[in-house]
């Protein structure tokens, strides 16, 4: 089959769109028609499915499925493979990678790829049902690769964002476009990379593009009509709460960053979205934006109905190290208290009361932290930062973070968090740059310590005590999956996909996938058989800082693992 078999490529491209085409005349079963908000709320009780980005609204990335477990994981192997195509490496850095989280609803899988692709697949066989291609202009300004992290599915529709800052709804049965809305200014450098989240009747998305000096925001759209419902900016304008943390004169706030480029979590009891925000702009030159620069590098709690910030906690005030705080906010309860855990790029684990935003604890989760210290009272004491023009400064963690955007997991069974860690330093020299729309606005030259980079998967309890660690020679920068089979799954940038004992950290199983991991594995059940699905396809780590390790190009695929099917014995 070829792309042209399923895509209207001529006139559609000229009109700036590409329509979904159905493979073999088939349509997807209407499994999403009854996928309501109430079902997504109760997703923990449907472990056979993976209904939303983190599996459930709480962001735990945990499934109670246990058919695959510590006793038999050594027997799993590929059940099917979906070839998504070849992604290229340009100028020595990875410009495309397969970063998506598959969504699975009653035997149908919905998957996004780079460059505007969305597919519907048979989750048992891997057979393609339909595909859709959005025409992304070639001149879109992108900081960190042409990537997409997934879709949302609800009430018969599939929702995704595009690199040129559109949010699109497709018919889940046919792949045909239902509505298309623009939510960012692509000329200014805004883009879209995250997976949407559906809450109630809203499709909620965040903006990317902080490295271009844009003002980050969350947006909500009506699920059925696509009508815009609210926008919540993450940098306040003069006179709004938090505006005193920006220079009183000038336009620093208008290009202040704080983008919401990773999917948030949601608690129906508080009616709050919990979202991490990105770095201020420019990334390293703090002299042009004196102050704490709210609400950048923060955890914000946003009322889902009103689109207003109810509380915030800033992890790195006045960030001059490019420490986005966009990572997931994992919701969990302990001793009757509603808590939130956040593993920040700056190297610290923050545990907050998610009702009030009150800090509960702060502990380091990576060995090397030299940029500064955070005291128990929450005060940041910077030690090293790029202050003088052209003078190189070395610090840990580097701007890739002690943990990248890829996600930790939490098992309510073991009461442990499992974290992909990259212990990587960097050198930055401040370079003053005047702001120009659509041009990168970093404020420094940066190099990453490739030779000294290491990584590990660590297990922590809620007090920040490390219970076990599995060490690796390369940074670990793919998401972690925890299951009821007492297993933890995680991929390596060199291609290995690993299963660990969730209680001890022992490596139990490994499979070489042929390309690097920079995505989020999921698990599901179809016809009584458990599957583990992982997208692969990446040529480097640290958001393109490291040249591709696997050659000048690499294939991207979804690899799905399972135990061998039982073969009936023959009678004599």
mmCIF file of C-alpha atoms in Angstrom, residues 54 57-60 263-265 274-276 299 311 313 315 325-334 337-344 348-355 358-363 365 403 407-411 415-419 460-464:
data_model
loop_
_atom_site.group_PDB
_atom_site.id
_atom_site.type_symbol
_atom_site.label_atom_id
_atom_site.label_comp_id
_atom_site.label_asym_id
_atom_site.label_seq_id
_atom_site.Cartn_x
_atom_site.Cartn_y
_atom_site.Cartn_z
ATOM 1 C CA UNK A 54 -1.996 8.647 30.965
ATOM 2 C CA UNK A 57 -7.013 11.223 34.629
ATOM 3 C CA UNK A 58 -4.629 10.917 37.614
ATOM 4 C CA UNK A 59 -1.531 10.540 35.434
ATOM 5 C CA UNK A 60 -0.302 7.366 37.141
ATOM 6 C CA UNK A 263 -0.680 17.014 28.774
ATOM 7 C CA UNK A 264 -2.070 17.796 32.220
ATOM 8 C CA UNK A 265 -4.006 15.718 34.733
ATOM 9 C CA UNK A 274 -3.028 20.279 37.052
ATOM 10 C CA UNK A 275 -0.605 21.507 34.433
ATOM 11 C CA UNK A 276 3.134 22.066 34.290
ATOM 12 C CA UNK A 299 2.533 23.816 38.520
ATOM 13 C CA UNK A 311 -3.376 28.227 42.746
ATOM 14 C CA UNK A 313 3.522 26.581 42.812
ATOM 15 C CA UNK A 315 9.462 25.121 40.995
ATOM 16 C CA UNK A 325 8.335 22.375 34.799
ATOM 17 C CA UNK A 326 6.063 20.887 32.152
ATOM 18 C CA UNK A 327 6.394 17.284 33.443
ATOM 19 C CA UNK A 328 3.362 15.315 34.527
ATOM 20 C CA UNK A 329 1.575 15.941 37.814
ATOM 21 C CA UNK A 330 0.833 12.489 39.267
ATOM 22 C CA UNK A 331 -2.210 12.501 41.560
ATOM 23 C CA UNK A 332 -2.326 10.126 44.524
ATOM 24 C CA UNK A 333 -3.803 9.953 48.015
ATOM 25 C CA UNK A 334 -1.966 9.261 51.249
ATOM 26 C CA UNK A 337 -4.724 13.654 51.960
ATOM 27 C CA UNK A 338 -5.015 14.511 48.262
ATOM 28 C CA UNK A 339 -1.466 14.874 46.937
ATOM 29 C CA UNK A 340 0.404 15.588 43.711
ATOM 30 C CA UNK A 341 3.916 14.409 42.764
ATOM 31 C CA UNK A 342 6.045 16.196 40.180
ATOM 32 C CA UNK A 343 9.554 15.201 39.061
ATOM 33 C CA UNK A 344 11.000 18.441 37.741
ATOM 34 C CA UNK A 348 13.903 17.803 42.528
ATOM 35 C CA UNK A 349 10.758 15.844 43.386
ATOM 36 C CA UNK A 350 7.979 18.136 44.583
ATOM 37 C CA UNK A 351 5.036 16.745 46.535
ATOM 38 C CA UNK A 352 2.150 19.185 46.957
ATOM 39 C CA UNK A 353 -1.318 19.197 48.476
ATOM 40 C CA UNK A 354 -3.372 19.314 45.298
ATOM 41 C CA UNK A 355 -6.321 20.989 46.995
ATOM 42 C CA UNK A 358 0.736 23.736 49.812
ATOM 43 C CA UNK A 359 4.195 22.205 49.622
ATOM 44 C CA UNK A 360 4.545 18.873 51.446
ATOM 45 C CA UNK A 361 8.141 17.941 50.579
ATOM 46 C CA UNK A 362 11.061 18.567 48.237
ATOM 47 C CA UNK A 363 13.772 15.950 47.641
ATOM 48 C CA UNK A 365 16.016 12.477 42.617
ATOM 49 C CA UNK A 403 14.131 14.037 33.651
ATOM 50 C CA UNK A 407 6.758 10.244 32.060
ATOM 51 C CA UNK A 408 7.189 8.607 35.413
ATOM 52 C CA UNK A 409 4.639 6.042 36.633
ATOM 53 C CA UNK A 410 3.075 5.282 40.010
ATOM 54 C CA UNK A 411 1.852 1.885 41.171
ATOM 55 C CA UNK A 415 3.107 2.585 46.406
ATOM 56 C CA UNK A 416 6.244 3.477 44.460
ATOM 57 C CA UNK A 417 7.024 5.993 41.729
ATOM 58 C CA UNK A 418 9.169 4.800 38.806
ATOM 59 C CA UNK A 419 11.200 7.534 37.156
ATOM 60 C CA UNK A 460 10.936 6.273 45.007
ATOM 61 C CA UNK A 461 8.350 6.288 47.742
ATOM 62 C CA UNK A 462 6.226 9.344 48.484
ATOM 63 C CA UNK A 463 8.796 10.591 51.009
ATOM 64 C CA UNK A 464 11.437 10.775 48.273
#
